[in-house]
Coordinates of C-alpha atoms in Angstrom, one line a residue:
M1 CA 41.3 -122.0 -209.6
L2 CA 41.0 -121.0 -205.9
Q3 CA 37.5 -122.4 -205.8
S4 CA 38.8 -125.7 -207.3
K5 CA 41.4 -125.8 -204.5
I6 CA 38.8 -125.1 -201.8
T7 CA 36.6 -127.9 -203.1
C8 CA 39.5 -130.3 -203.2
V9 CA 40.6 -129.6 -199.6
F10 CA 37.0 -130.0 -198.4
L11 CA 37.0 -133.4 -200.1
L12 CA 40.1 -134.1 -198.1
A13 CA 38.2 -133.3 -195.0
N14 CA 35.5 -135.9 -195.8
L15 CA 38.2 -138.5 -196.5
L16 CA 40.0 -137.8 -193.2
F17 CA 37.1 -138.7 -191.1
A18 CA 36.0 -141.6 -193.3
D19 CA 39.4 -143.3 -193.8
T20 CA 41.7 -143.7 -190.9
S21 CA 44.7 -144.3 -193.2
L22 CA 44.9 -140.5 -193.6
K23 CA 47.0 -140.6 -196.8
K24 CA 49.1 -137.5 -197.2
K25 CA 48.3 -135.9 -200.5
R26 CA 48.3 -132.4 -201.8
C27 CA 45.4 -131.5 -203.9
T28 CA 45.9 -131.0 -207.6
N29 CA 44.4 -128.0 -209.4
F30 CA 42.9 -128.0 -212.8
F31 CA 42.2 -125.0 -214.9
P32 CA 38.6 -125.3 -216.1
M33 CA 37.2 -124.2 -219.4
N34 CA 35.5 -120.9 -219.1
P35 CA 31.8 -121.4 -219.9
A36 CA 31.5 -117.7 -220.6
I37 CA 33.4 -118.1 -223.9
E38 CA 30.4 -118.6 -226.2
Y39 CA 32.1 -117.4 -229.4
V40 CA 34.9 -119.9 -229.3
S41 CA 33.9 -123.3 -230.7
S42 CA 34.6 -126.5 -228.8
A43 CA 37.2 -127.5 -231.5
V44 CA 39.5 -124.6 -230.7
V45 CA 39.0 -124.3 -226.9
A46 CA 41.9 -126.5 -226.1
K47 CA 44.2 -124.6 -228.5
N48 CA 43.2 -121.2 -227.0
R49 CA 43.4 -122.3 -223.3
E50 CA 46.9 -120.8 -222.9
S51 CA 45.9 -117.6 -224.7
E52 CA 43.0 -117.2 -222.4
K53 CA 45.2 -117.3 -219.4
E54 CA 47.7 -114.8 -220.9
H55 CA 45.1 -112.5 -222.3
P56 CA 41.7 -113.1 -220.5
E57 CA 40.4 -109.7 -221.7
K58 CA 40.2 -111.0 -225.3
F59 CA 37.9 -113.8 -224.2
H60 CA 35.3 -112.0 -222.1
R61 CA 32.0 -111.1 -223.7
K62 CA 31.2 -107.4 -224.1
S63 CA 28.3 -107.6 -221.6
Q64 CA 30.8 -108.5 -218.9
E65 CA 33.1 -105.5 -219.4
K66 CA 33.2 -103.1 -216.5
I67 CA 33.2 -99.3 -216.7
S68 CA 36.6 -98.1 -215.5
I69 CA 37.2 -94.7 -213.9
N70 CA 40.0 -92.9 -212.1
I71 CA 39.6 -91.4 -208.6
E72 CA 41.7 -88.4 -209.7
S73 CA 38.9 -87.6 -212.2
F74 CA 36.6 -86.8 -209.3
G75 CA 39.1 -84.7 -207.4
G76 CA 41.1 -87.4 -205.6
K77 CA 44.7 -86.9 -204.7
G78 CA 47.4 -89.2 -203.4
D79 CA 49.3 -86.5 -201.5
G80 CA 48.6 -87.8 -198.0
I81 CA 46.7 -84.6 -197.1
T82 CA 43.6 -84.2 -199.3
D83 CA 40.4 -85.6 -198.0
N84 CA 39.5 -88.2 -200.6
G85 CA 36.1 -89.0 -199.1
P86 CA 34.0 -86.7 -201.3
A87 CA 35.9 -87.9 -204.4
F88 CA 35.3 -91.6 -203.5
T89 CA 31.6 -90.9 -202.9
K90 CA 31.2 -89.3 -206.3
A91 CA 33.1 -92.1 -208.0
L92 CA 30.8 -94.7 -206.4
A93 CA 27.8 -92.7 -207.5
A94 CA 29.1 -92.8 -211.1
L95 CA 29.0 -96.6 -211.0
P96 CA 25.4 -97.5 -210.0
N97 CA 25.7 -100.9 -211.7
G98 CA 29.3 -101.6 -210.8
G99 CA 32.7 -100.9 -212.3
I100 CA 36.4 -100.3 -211.5
I101 CA 37.7 -97.3 -209.5
N102 CA 41.4 -96.9 -210.2
F103 CA 43.8 -95.4 -207.8
G104 CA 47.2 -94.1 -208.9
K105 CA 50.4 -94.1 -206.8
G106 CA 50.4 -92.2 -203.6
V107 CA 48.8 -92.0 -200.1
F108 CA 45.1 -91.4 -200.3
T109 CA 43.6 -90.2 -197.1
N110 CA 39.9 -90.2 -196.1
H111 CA 38.8 -88.0 -193.2
T112 CA 35.9 -90.4 -192.5
R113 CA 36.3 -94.0 -193.7
W114 CA 36.3 -95.9 -197.0
L115 CA 33.0 -97.6 -197.3
I116 CA 31.5 -99.8 -200.1
K117 CA 27.8 -100.7 -199.9
Q118 CA 27.3 -101.3 -203.6
S119 CA 27.7 -104.6 -205.5
N120 CA 30.1 -105.3 -208.4
I121 CA 32.7 -102.7 -207.4
T122 CA 36.5 -103.2 -207.9
I123 CA 39.0 -101.0 -206.2
K124 CA 42.3 -101.2 -208.2
G125 CA 45.6 -99.9 -207.0
Q126 CA 49.1 -99.8 -208.4
G127 CA 50.4 -102.5 -206.0
P128 CA 50.9 -102.6 -202.2
G129 CA 53.3 -99.8 -201.2
N130 CA 52.6 -97.8 -204.4
T131 CA 48.9 -97.2 -203.5
V132 CA 48.1 -96.6 -199.8
L133 CA 44.6 -96.0 -198.5
T134 CA 44.4 -94.6 -195.0
A135 CA 42.0 -92.7 -192.8
D136 CA 42.2 -89.8 -190.3
S137 CA 43.7 -90.7 -187.0
S138 CA 40.3 -90.1 -185.3
V139 CA 38.5 -92.7 -187.5
A140 CA 38.0 -96.0 -185.7
R141 CA 37.4 -98.1 -188.9
T142 CA 39.5 -97.5 -192.0
F143 CA 38.0 -99.6 -194.8
D144 CA 34.6 -101.5 -194.8
I145 CA 32.9 -103.6 -197.4
G146 CA 29.3 -104.3 -196.6
L147 CA 26.9 -103.2 -193.9
E148 CA 28.6 -103.3 -190.6
R149 CA 27.2 -105.3 -187.7
G150 CA 25.3 -103.5 -185.0
H151 CA 24.5 -100.4 -187.1
E152 CA 23.3 -100.2 -190.7
N153 CA 23.3 -104.0 -191.2
I154 CA 21.1 -106.4 -193.1
F155 CA 19.1 -107.0 -189.9
Q156 CA 18.2 -103.4 -189.2
E157 CA 14.5 -103.7 -190.3
G158 CA 14.1 -107.2 -188.8
A159 CA 15.6 -106.0 -185.5
K160 CA 12.9 -103.4 -185.2
G161 CA 10.2 -106.1 -185.1
D162 CA 8.5 -104.8 -188.2
S163 CA 6.2 -107.8 -189.1
S164 CA 6.5 -107.0 -192.8
V165 CA 10.1 -108.2 -192.8
I166 CA 9.8 -111.1 -190.3
F167 CA 9.5 -114.4 -192.0
P168 CA 9.5 -117.4 -189.6
F169 CA 10.1 -120.9 -191.0
V170 CA 8.7 -124.3 -190.4
N171 CA 10.4 -126.3 -187.7
K172 CA 11.8 -129.2 -189.8
T173 CA 14.9 -127.8 -191.5
K174 CA 17.7 -130.3 -191.7
K175 CA 21.4 -130.1 -192.7
G176 CA 21.7 -130.8 -196.5
D177 CA 18.2 -129.7 -197.4
D178 CA 18.1 -127.6 -200.6
Y179 CA 15.1 -125.5 -199.4
I180 CA 13.6 -123.8 -196.4
E181 CA 9.9 -123.7 -195.8
L182 CA 8.2 -120.5 -194.7
K183 CA 5.3 -120.8 -192.2
N184 CA 3.0 -118.8 -194.6
K185 CA 2.7 -119.4 -198.3
T186 CA 1.8 -115.8 -199.1
W187 CA 5.2 -114.6 -197.9
I188 CA 6.9 -116.3 -200.8
E189 CA 6.3 -113.3 -203.1
N190 CA 8.8 -111.2 -201.0
F191 CA 11.6 -113.3 -202.3
P192 CA 12.4 -113.0 -206.0
V193 CA 14.7 -115.6 -207.7
G194 CA 18.3 -114.4 -207.1
Q195 CA 17.5 -112.8 -203.8
K196 CA 20.1 -113.2 -201.1
I197 CA 18.8 -114.2 -197.8
F198 CA 20.1 -114.8 -194.3
I199 CA 18.6 -117.9 -192.5
R200 CA 18.8 -117.2 -188.8
G201 CA 18.4 -120.3 -186.6
G202 CA 18.9 -118.7 -183.1
A203 CA 22.1 -117.8 -181.2
S204 CA 23.9 -118.5 -178.0
Y205 CA 23.7 -114.8 -177.2
Y206 CA 21.4 -112.1 -178.4
D207 CA 24.1 -110.2 -180.2
Q208 CA 25.1 -113.2 -182.4
D209 CA 23.6 -115.2 -185.2
F210 CA 23.5 -118.9 -185.8
G211 CA 22.7 -119.2 -189.5
E212 CA 24.0 -118.7 -193.0
I213 CA 23.7 -116.5 -196.1
N214 CA 22.1 -118.2 -199.1
V215 CA 20.5 -117.4 -202.4
V216 CA 17.0 -118.2 -203.7
V217 CA 17.2 -120.1 -207.0
K218 CA 13.6 -121.3 -207.2
K219 CA 10.4 -121.1 -205.2
Y220 CA 7.3 -123.3 -205.0
G221 CA 4.4 -123.3 -202.6
N222 CA 5.9 -122.0 -199.3
K223 CA 9.4 -123.3 -200.1
L224 CA 12.4 -121.3 -201.0
Y225 CA 14.9 -123.5 -202.9
L226 CA 18.5 -122.6 -202.3
K227 CA 21.8 -122.2 -204.1
Y228 CA 23.7 -124.0 -201.3
P229 CA 22.4 -127.0 -199.3
L230 CA 21.9 -126.0 -195.7
S231 CA 25.2 -126.2 -193.8
R232 CA 23.5 -127.5 -190.6
N233 CA 20.2 -128.1 -188.8
Y234 CA 17.9 -125.2 -188.1
D235 CA 15.2 -127.1 -186.3
Y236 CA 14.2 -126.1 -182.8
E237 CA 15.7 -129.2 -181.3
G238 CA 19.1 -128.4 -182.6
E239 CA 19.1 -124.6 -182.2
N240 CA 21.5 -122.5 -180.2
W241 CA 19.8 -120.8 -177.4
F242 CA 20.7 -118.5 -174.5
G243 CA 17.6 -117.7 -172.5
A244 CA 14.7 -119.8 -171.2
L245 CA 11.2 -119.3 -169.9
L246 CA 11.1 -119.3 -166.1
K247 CA 7.2 -119.5 -166.1
D248 CA 4.6 -120.7 -168.5
F249 CA 3.8 -118.0 -171.1
K250 CA 0.3 -117.3 -172.4
P251 CA 0.7 -115.6 -175.8
P252 CA -1.4 -112.5 -176.6
K253 CA -3.6 -112.2 -179.6
V254 CA -2.2 -110.7 -182.8
G255 CA -1.2 -107.1 -182.1
G256 CA -1.5 -107.7 -178.3
I257 CA 1.2 -107.5 -175.6
A258 CA 1.8 -110.0 -172.8
M259 CA 4.4 -110.4 -170.0
A260 CA 7.0 -113.2 -170.1
I261 CA 9.5 -114.2 -167.4
I262 CA 12.8 -115.1 -169.1
Q263 CA 16.1 -116.2 -167.7
H264 CA 18.8 -114.1 -169.5
A265 CA 16.2 -111.8 -171.0
P266 CA 16.9 -109.9 -174.2
Q267 CA 17.6 -106.2 -173.6
K268 CA 17.0 -104.6 -177.0
K269 CA 13.7 -102.9 -177.6
G270 CA 12.1 -104.0 -180.9
M271 CA 14.3 -107.1 -181.2
P272 CA 12.4 -110.2 -182.6
I273 CA 12.9 -113.2 -180.4
S274 CA 11.7 -116.8 -180.7
I275 CA 10.2 -118.7 -177.8
G276 CA 10.4 -122.2 -179.1
N277 CA 9.3 -121.9 -182.7
E278 CA 7.0 -118.9 -182.1
I279 CA 8.3 -115.3 -182.8
Y280 CA 7.6 -112.1 -180.8
S281 CA 9.0 -108.6 -180.6
V282 CA 10.4 -107.0 -177.4
V283 CA 8.4 -104.0 -176.3
S284 CA 10.2 -103.4 -173.0
E285 CA 12.2 -105.3 -170.3
K286 CA 13.3 -105.0 -166.8
G287 CA 15.4 -107.8 -165.3
D288 CA 13.8 -111.1 -166.1
T289 CA 10.4 -109.5 -166.9
V290 CA 9.8 -108.8 -170.6
F291 CA 6.8 -107.5 -172.4
L292 CA 6.3 -109.0 -175.8
L293 CA 4.3 -108.1 -178.9
N294 CA 2.6 -110.7 -181.1
P295 CA 3.4 -109.5 -184.6
G296 CA 1.0 -111.9 -186.2
R297 CA 3.5 -114.1 -188.0
A298 CA 1.7 -117.4 -187.9
N299 CA 2.1 -117.7 -184.1
S300 CA 0.1 -120.2 -182.1
T301 CA -2.0 -119.1 -179.2
N302 CA -1.2 -122.2 -177.1
V303 CA 0.4 -121.8 -173.7
I304 CA 4.2 -122.2 -174.0
P305 CA 5.6 -124.1 -171.0
A306 CA 8.4 -123.0 -168.7
G307 CA 11.8 -124.2 -169.7
T308 CA 11.3 -123.5 -173.4
H309 CA 14.4 -122.1 -175.1
V310 CA 14.5 -118.4 -176.0
T311 CA 16.7 -117.2 -178.9
K312 CA 17.2 -114.4 -181.3
G313 CA 14.4 -114.5 -183.8
R314 CA 14.4 -117.7 -185.9
Q315 CA 13.5 -116.2 -189.3
V316 CA 14.5 -115.7 -192.9
I317 CA 15.8 -112.2 -193.5
I318 CA 16.2 -110.4 -196.8
D319 CA 19.9 -109.7 -197.2
R320 CA 20.7 -106.2 -198.5
G321 CA 24.4 -106.5 -198.3
P322 CA 26.7 -106.1 -201.4
S323 CA 28.0 -108.9 -203.6
N324 CA 30.9 -109.4 -206.0
D325 CA 33.2 -106.7 -204.8
T326 CA 37.0 -106.8 -205.3
I327 CA 40.0 -105.0 -203.6
D328 CA 43.2 -105.5 -205.7
G329 CA 46.7 -104.2 -205.5
L330 CA 47.0 -101.7 -202.6
T331 CA 47.9 -101.1 -198.9
I332 CA 45.2 -100.3 -196.4
Q333 CA 46.7 -98.7 -193.3
G334 CA 44.7 -98.0 -190.2
K335 CA 45.5 -95.6 -187.4
Q336 CA 42.9 -96.9 -185.0
T337 CA 41.6 -100.4 -184.1
R338 CA 39.8 -102.0 -187.1
V339 CA 41.6 -101.6 -190.4
F340 CA 39.4 -103.7 -192.6
S341 CA 36.0 -105.5 -192.5
A342 CA 33.9 -107.5 -194.9
D343 CA 30.6 -107.7 -193.0
N344 CA 27.3 -108.9 -194.5
T345 CA 28.9 -109.4 -197.9
F346 CA 28.7 -112.2 -200.5
N347 CA 31.3 -113.3 -203.0
T348 CA 34.1 -110.8 -202.1
L349 CA 37.8 -111.0 -203.2
I350 CA 40.7 -109.3 -201.6
V351 CA 43.9 -109.9 -203.6
N352 CA 47.5 -108.7 -203.7
C353 CA 47.0 -106.3 -200.7
V354 CA 48.6 -105.3 -197.4
I355 CA 46.4 -104.7 -194.4
T356 CA 48.4 -103.1 -191.6
R357 CA 48.1 -101.1 -188.4
D358 CA 50.1 -97.9 -188.3
P359 CA 53.4 -98.7 -186.6
I360 CA 53.7 -95.3 -184.9
I361 CA 50.1 -94.5 -183.8
R362 CA 49.5 -97.4 -181.4
V363 CA 45.8 -97.4 -180.4
P364 CA 45.0 -100.7 -178.5
G365 CA 42.2 -102.8 -179.9
P366 CA 41.6 -106.5 -180.5
F367 CA 40.7 -106.7 -184.2
I368 CA 42.7 -105.7 -187.2
F369 CA 40.1 -107.2 -189.5
T370 CA 36.7 -108.9 -189.3
V371 CA 34.5 -111.0 -191.5
D372 CA 31.0 -111.2 -190.0
R373 CA 27.8 -112.8 -191.4
A374 CA 29.4 -113.2 -194.8
R375 CA 29.8 -115.9 -197.4
N376 CA 32.4 -116.6 -200.1
V377 CA 35.0 -114.1 -199.0
R378 CA 38.4 -114.9 -200.4
F379 CA 41.8 -113.5 -199.4
K380 CA 44.6 -114.3 -201.8
N381 CA 48.2 -113.1 -201.4
V382 CA 47.4 -110.7 -198.6
V383 CA 49.8 -109.6 -195.9
F384 CA 48.2 -108.8 -192.5
Q385 CA 50.6 -107.1 -190.1
A386 CA 50.6 -105.4 -186.7
P387 CA 53.4 -104.0 -184.5
D388 CA 55.1 -106.5 -182.2
V389 CA 54.0 -104.4 -179.2
L390 CA 50.4 -104.3 -180.4
P391 CA 49.3 -107.8 -181.4
S392 CA 46.0 -108.0 -183.2
T393 CA 43.5 -110.6 -184.3
G394 CA 41.4 -111.1 -187.4
Q395 CA 38.0 -112.5 -186.5
I396 CA 35.9 -114.7 -188.8
S397 CA 32.6 -115.1 -187.0
R398 CA 28.8 -114.7 -186.7
S399 CA 28.0 -117.6 -189.1
S400 CA 30.4 -116.6 -191.9
G401 CA 30.8 -119.4 -194.4
D402 CA 33.2 -120.4 -197.2
I403 CA 35.9 -118.0 -196.1
S404 CA 39.4 -118.7 -197.5
F405 CA 43.0 -117.5 -197.1
S406 CA 45.5 -118.5 -199.7
E407 CA 49.2 -117.6 -199.8
C408 CA 48.7 -115.0 -197.1
V409 CA 51.1 -113.8 -194.4
F410 CA 50.0 -113.1 -190.8
K411 CA 52.7 -110.9 -189.1
N412 CA 51.8 -110.8 -185.4
V413 CA 48.1 -111.1 -186.5
S414 CA 46.2 -114.2 -185.3
T415 CA 43.1 -115.6 -186.9
D416 CA 39.9 -116.4 -184.9
F417 CA 37.4 -118.7 -186.6
S418 CA 34.5 -118.7 -184.1
E419 CA 30.9 -118.0 -183.4
F420 CA 29.4 -120.6 -185.8
C421 CA 31.5 -119.9 -188.9
F422 CA 31.8 -122.9 -191.3
N423 CA 33.8 -124.1 -194.3
S424 CA 36.9 -122.0 -193.6
L425 CA 40.3 -122.7 -195.3
V426 CA 43.8 -121.5 -194.6
D427 CA 46.1 -122.8 -197.4
S428 CA 49.7 -122.2 -198.1
C429 CA 50.0 -119.3 -195.6
T430 CA 52.6 -118.2 -193.1
Y431 CA 52.1 -117.1 -189.5
D432 CA 54.8 -115.2 -187.7
I433 CA 53.5 -114.6 -184.1
I434 CA 55.0 -113.1 -181.0
N435 CA 53.3 -113.4 -177.5
Q436 CA 49.8 -113.9 -178.8
K437 CA 47.2 -116.0 -176.9
F438 CA 47.0 -118.2 -180.0
A439 CA 48.1 -118.2 -183.6
T440 CA 44.7 -119.4 -184.9
R441 CA 41.6 -120.3 -183.1
M442 CA 39.3 -122.9 -184.7
G443 CA 36.5 -122.5 -182.2
K444 CA 34.4 -125.3 -181.0
T445 CA 31.5 -123.8 -182.9
A446 CA 33.6 -123.5 -186.0
S447 CA 32.6 -126.3 -188.4
N448 CA 34.9 -127.8 -191.1
C449 CA 37.7 -125.3 -190.5
I450 CA 40.9 -126.5 -192.3
A451 CA 44.5 -125.4 -192.2
T452 CA 46.8 -127.1 -194.7
N453 CA 50.3 -126.5 -196.2
T454 CA 50.8 -123.6 -193.8
K455 CA 53.9 -122.6 -191.7
F456 CA 53.5 -121.4 -188.1
K457 CA 56.4 -119.6 -186.5
I458 CA 55.5 -118.8 -182.9
K459 CA 57.4 -117.2 -180.1
G460 CA 56.0 -117.2 -176.6
G461 CA 52.2 -117.2 -176.1
S462 CA 49.7 -119.6 -174.9
E463 CA 49.0 -122.0 -177.7
A464 CA 49.3 -122.4 -181.5
I465 CA 45.9 -123.9 -182.2
S466 CA 43.1 -123.0 -179.8
M467 CA 39.6 -124.6 -179.9
D468 CA 37.8 -122.8 -177.1
D469 CA 34.8 -120.6 -178.0
I470 CA 31.3 -119.6 -176.9
Q471 CA 28.7 -122.2 -176.1
G472 CA 28.6 -124.7 -178.9
F473 CA 26.0 -126.7 -180.6
K474 CA 25.4 -130.5 -180.5
N475 CA 28.1 -132.8 -181.8
S476 CA 25.7 -134.1 -184.5
Q477 CA 25.7 -130.5 -185.9
R478 CA 29.4 -129.9 -186.1
K479 CA 32.0 -131.2 -188.5
G480 CA 35.4 -131.3 -187.0
C481 CA 38.4 -129.1 -187.8
I482 CA 41.5 -130.3 -189.5
V483 CA 45.2 -129.2 -189.4
N484 CA 47.1 -131.2 -192.1
S485 CA 50.5 -131.0 -193.7
C486 CA 51.6 -127.9 -191.7
Y487 CA 55.0 -126.9 -190.2
F488 CA 55.3 -125.6 -186.7
E489 CA 58.4 -123.8 -185.2
F490 CA 58.0 -123.0 -181.5
D491 CA 60.1 -120.9 -179.1
G492 CA 58.8 -121.1 -175.6
T493 CA 55.1 -121.7 -176.4
N494 CA 52.8 -123.3 -173.9
T495 CA 50.7 -125.7 -175.9
V496 CA 50.5 -126.8 -179.5
I497 CA 46.8 -127.6 -179.4
Q498 CA 44.1 -126.7 -176.9
N499 CA 41.5 -129.1 -178.1
M500 CA 38.2 -128.2 -176.6
G501 CA 35.9 -128.5 -179.6
E502 CA 33.0 -130.8 -179.5
G503 CA 33.1 -133.8 -181.9
T504 CA 36.2 -135.0 -183.7
N505 CA 39.2 -132.9 -184.7
A506 CA 42.2 -134.1 -186.8
F507 CA 45.9 -133.1 -186.5
T508 CA 47.7 -135.1 -189.2
N509 CA 50.9 -135.2 -191.3
N510 CA 52.4 -132.1 -189.6
V511 CA 56.0 -131.3 -188.5
I512 CA 56.5 -129.8 -185.1
T513 CA 59.9 -128.4 -184.0
G514 CA 61.3 -126.1 -181.2
N515 CA 60.4 -126.1 -177.5
F516 CA 57.1 -126.0 -175.8
N517 CA 55.3 -127.4 -172.7
A518 CA 52.8 -129.9 -174.1
I519 CA 51.3 -131.0 -177.4
C520 CA 47.6 -131.1 -176.4
L521 CA 45.3 -130.1 -173.6
T522 CA 41.9 -131.5 -174.4
L523 CA 38.4 -132.5 -173.2
R524 CA 36.7 -129.8 -171.3
I525 CA 33.0 -130.3 -171.1
E526 CA 31.3 -127.0 -170.2
H527 CA 27.7 -127.5 -171.4
P528 CA 26.6 -131.1 -170.9
D529 CA 23.2 -130.2 -172.3
I530 CA 24.8 -129.2 -175.6
D531 CA 27.7 -131.7 -175.6
E532 CA 25.4 -134.7 -176.0
N533 CA 28.1 -137.3 -176.2
K534 CA 30.2 -135.8 -173.4
Q535 CA 33.4 -136.3 -175.2
T536 CA 35.8 -134.8 -177.7
I537 CA 38.2 -136.8 -179.9
L538 CA 41.5 -135.7 -181.3
L539 CA 42.9 -137.7 -184.2
F540 CA 46.7 -137.1 -183.8
K541 CA 48.2 -139.2 -186.7
K542 CA 51.3 -139.4 -188.9
N543 CA 53.0 -136.3 -187.3
T544 CA 56.8 -135.8 -186.9
I545 CA 57.8 -134.1 -183.7
R546 CA 61.4 -133.0 -183.1
A547 CA 61.3 -130.8 -180.0
T548 CA 62.0 -130.2 -176.3
I549 CA 58.7 -131.0 -174.5
N550 CA 58.6 -129.9 -170.9
R551 CA 55.4 -131.5 -169.7
P552 CA 53.2 -134.5 -170.7
L553 CA 52.6 -134.8 -174.4
F554 CA 48.8 -135.1 -174.0
N555 CA 46.8 -134.1 -171.0
E556 CA 43.2 -134.7 -169.9
G557 CA 42.1 -136.0 -173.2
N558 CA 40.3 -138.4 -175.6
A559 CA 42.7 -139.1 -178.4
D560 CA 43.7 -141.5 -181.1
I561 CA 47.5 -141.1 -181.2
E562 CA 48.8 -143.3 -184.0
D563 CA 51.7 -143.6 -186.4
N564 CA 53.7 -140.6 -185.1
N565 CA 57.4 -140.1 -184.8
F566 CA 58.5 -138.3 -181.6
T567 CA 62.1 -137.3 -181.0
L568 CA 62.9 -135.6 -177.7
S569 CA 65.7 -133.0 -177.8
G570 CA 67.3 -130.8 -175.2
N571 CA 66.6 -131.1 -171.4
P572 CA 63.0 -130.9 -170.3
A573 CA 62.3 -128.5 -167.4
H574 CA 60.1 -130.9 -165.6
A575 CA 60.6 -134.5 -164.4
D576 CA 57.2 -135.6 -165.7
A577 CA 58.1 -134.9 -169.3
G578 CA 58.2 -138.6 -169.9
I579 CA 54.5 -139.0 -169.3
I580 CA 52.7 -139.4 -172.6
V581 CA 49.1 -139.1 -171.4
A582 CA 48.1 -137.5 -168.1
N583 CA 44.6 -137.2 -166.7
S584 CA 43.2 -135.2 -163.8
V585 CA 39.5 -135.0 -164.6
K586 CA 37.5 -136.7 -161.9
D587 CA 34.0 -136.6 -163.5
T588 CA 33.1 -140.3 -163.7
S589 CA 30.2 -139.6 -166.1
L590 CA 32.6 -138.7 -168.9
V591 CA 33.7 -141.3 -171.5
F592 CA 37.4 -141.4 -171.8
H593 CA 39.1 -142.9 -174.8
L594 CA 42.8 -143.4 -175.5
K595 CA 44.4 -145.2 -178.4
L596 CA 48.2 -145.2 -178.5
K597 CA 49.4 -147.3 -181.4
N598 CA 52.4 -147.7 -183.8
N599 CA 54.3 -144.6 -182.5
N600 CA 58.1 -144.2 -182.4
F601 CA 59.6 -142.4 -179.3
N602 CA 63.2 -141.5 -179.9
N603 CA 65.8 -140.2 -177.4
W604 CA 63.2 -140.7 -174.7
L605 CA 63.7 -140.3 -170.9
K606 CA 64.0 -143.9 -169.7
K607 CA 64.1 -143.0 -166.0
E608 CA 60.9 -141.0 -166.1
N609 CA 59.1 -142.8 -168.9
K610 CA 55.5 -143.5 -168.1
I611 CA 52.8 -144.0 -170.8
S612 CA 49.8 -143.0 -168.7
N613 CA 48.7 -142.0 -165.2
Y614 CA 45.0 -142.7 -165.9
D615 CA 43.4 -143.6 -162.6
D616 CA 41.0 -146.5 -162.8
K617 CA 39.2 -145.5 -159.6
A618 CA 38.8 -141.8 -160.6
N619 CA 37.4 -142.6 -164.0
G620 CA 34.4 -144.8 -164.2
S621 CA 34.2 -145.3 -168.0
K622 CA 37.2 -145.5 -170.3
M623 CA 38.7 -147.3 -173.3
L624 CA 42.5 -147.8 -173.4
E625 CA 44.2 -149.4 -176.4
I626 CA 48.0 -149.2 -176.2
S627 CA 50.1 -151.3 -178.6
N628 CA 53.0 -151.5 -181.0
N629 CA 54.9 -148.4 -179.7
V630 CA 58.7 -148.4 -179.9
F631 CA 60.9 -146.6 -177.4
N632 CA 64.5 -145.7 -178.1
Y633 CA 65.9 -144.3 -174.9
K634 CA 68.7 -141.8 -174.2

């Protein structure tokens, strides 16, 4: 049902950018027939649909049944004292092919951390508050699913530069392709059907990854056919890069070493890097001087010219992370910085849980949870909470895709969708935020990130929706982010939206109340070589605003502001509150765009009213379309 909901909301995303009417509709869910029910004839399926929902266990085939064990059978105790680490290790070892580990009521402590690296494991508690999993106060990470980044991760072998696990691909991969083509046909045998892979297409920095998890469903010639069409382009021309050659580079022969001069050189020995579409391994480095090994992976021996981009290795990597794990019905309480992570995982479900930082032991740290290099991770009916004096963030990053939050609560925990994540959904959730930098960040490298039917209650802080991020990718790569049918309640917040994401972002059908300084600060071009169109567009349509606004509604931006209803309340703190659009950017190369149409402005400041202070002389290129706006003054 959740997957149906996600699909429906993503269809809404496509309609928003294709149809400017932006009809306000909530998606309808349908309960699909279960194709696994082979022994029920088609004639009686409809009759048994309700029975299946009430008693699903009666309709599952025997081969799908999981082995179920109790942690207490392996020496586990929920007394808040016993080290349950050894019992948990034994329980996992008893389920080599997957199964259910049941926890009774109580507080189960682990003197190290709770770690799942296996597939098909379900951790089942007796409900949040009844079953509590925690770790010793000296443990930095409380509960991890997957292979954590930077240590024992799916890139460990590839990061060492071992040529046997480096598989470069042909430089013609496009968004929407259902295959990726390896540079050598003989490598295809390393990828059995069903194998999970990570397609790495570069990075803005060497500790990140621009890519996606996928699954091999077929192979032919030197092509790996994929379960999911590629989410973006991975050709050299559209890659994300950080370094660049400062001088021409003459590649060595296979097994040989040569010196390269690289701006922002990689600093990790053994790391595979790509210079253009050729791959090498770092032997040593000092400053801009790097010695590189040719691993013999279909590299050319032609001289590579100065200025060529340098990235983390552009390669297909065998993904060794776990799949199909579930956490259900418990509280995870951390006493240090990171309470929960799902890193390098696939098809993971966290449901009916509480993820919280200990309210007494206050160790500062930015992240309460992380989702890194993962795909199909679903949080449903989960409460994330942190003490008011210790605000925290959950980061969804490093090319994670298809991540969803449904009916979740974020109590002083913000969400950060950044670093090339894609297809993220926040649906029917609640944010209760105090003095955070933002409630949620939909970073300018986050593609197709959607918030819908969600309530934001925000006190203090910088902004509700932030769209800043690391260096982005070209506009042609990114699908915009959407905030639709949400409710915002502000108390002294600076800005509703900080819209700095490349491309087009939509803020539609929302209700905004309370007091704040400005609705939107937008258009900041930081990387003109990446921001090819030199503009960002905000679609701000069909919103209802009932608030005290202390400064201009929109500032420094390209925006389509249409069909909104603004009602000014209270007494603004600044005289310029009547200005609707302000602009102070003096870069005449930028293309400014403003459409202000069919809006109602109620209880407005007649004395100070001013639609725009755009300066014709300061801005060389602009498009202004202002029409059919109605002002009802105080």
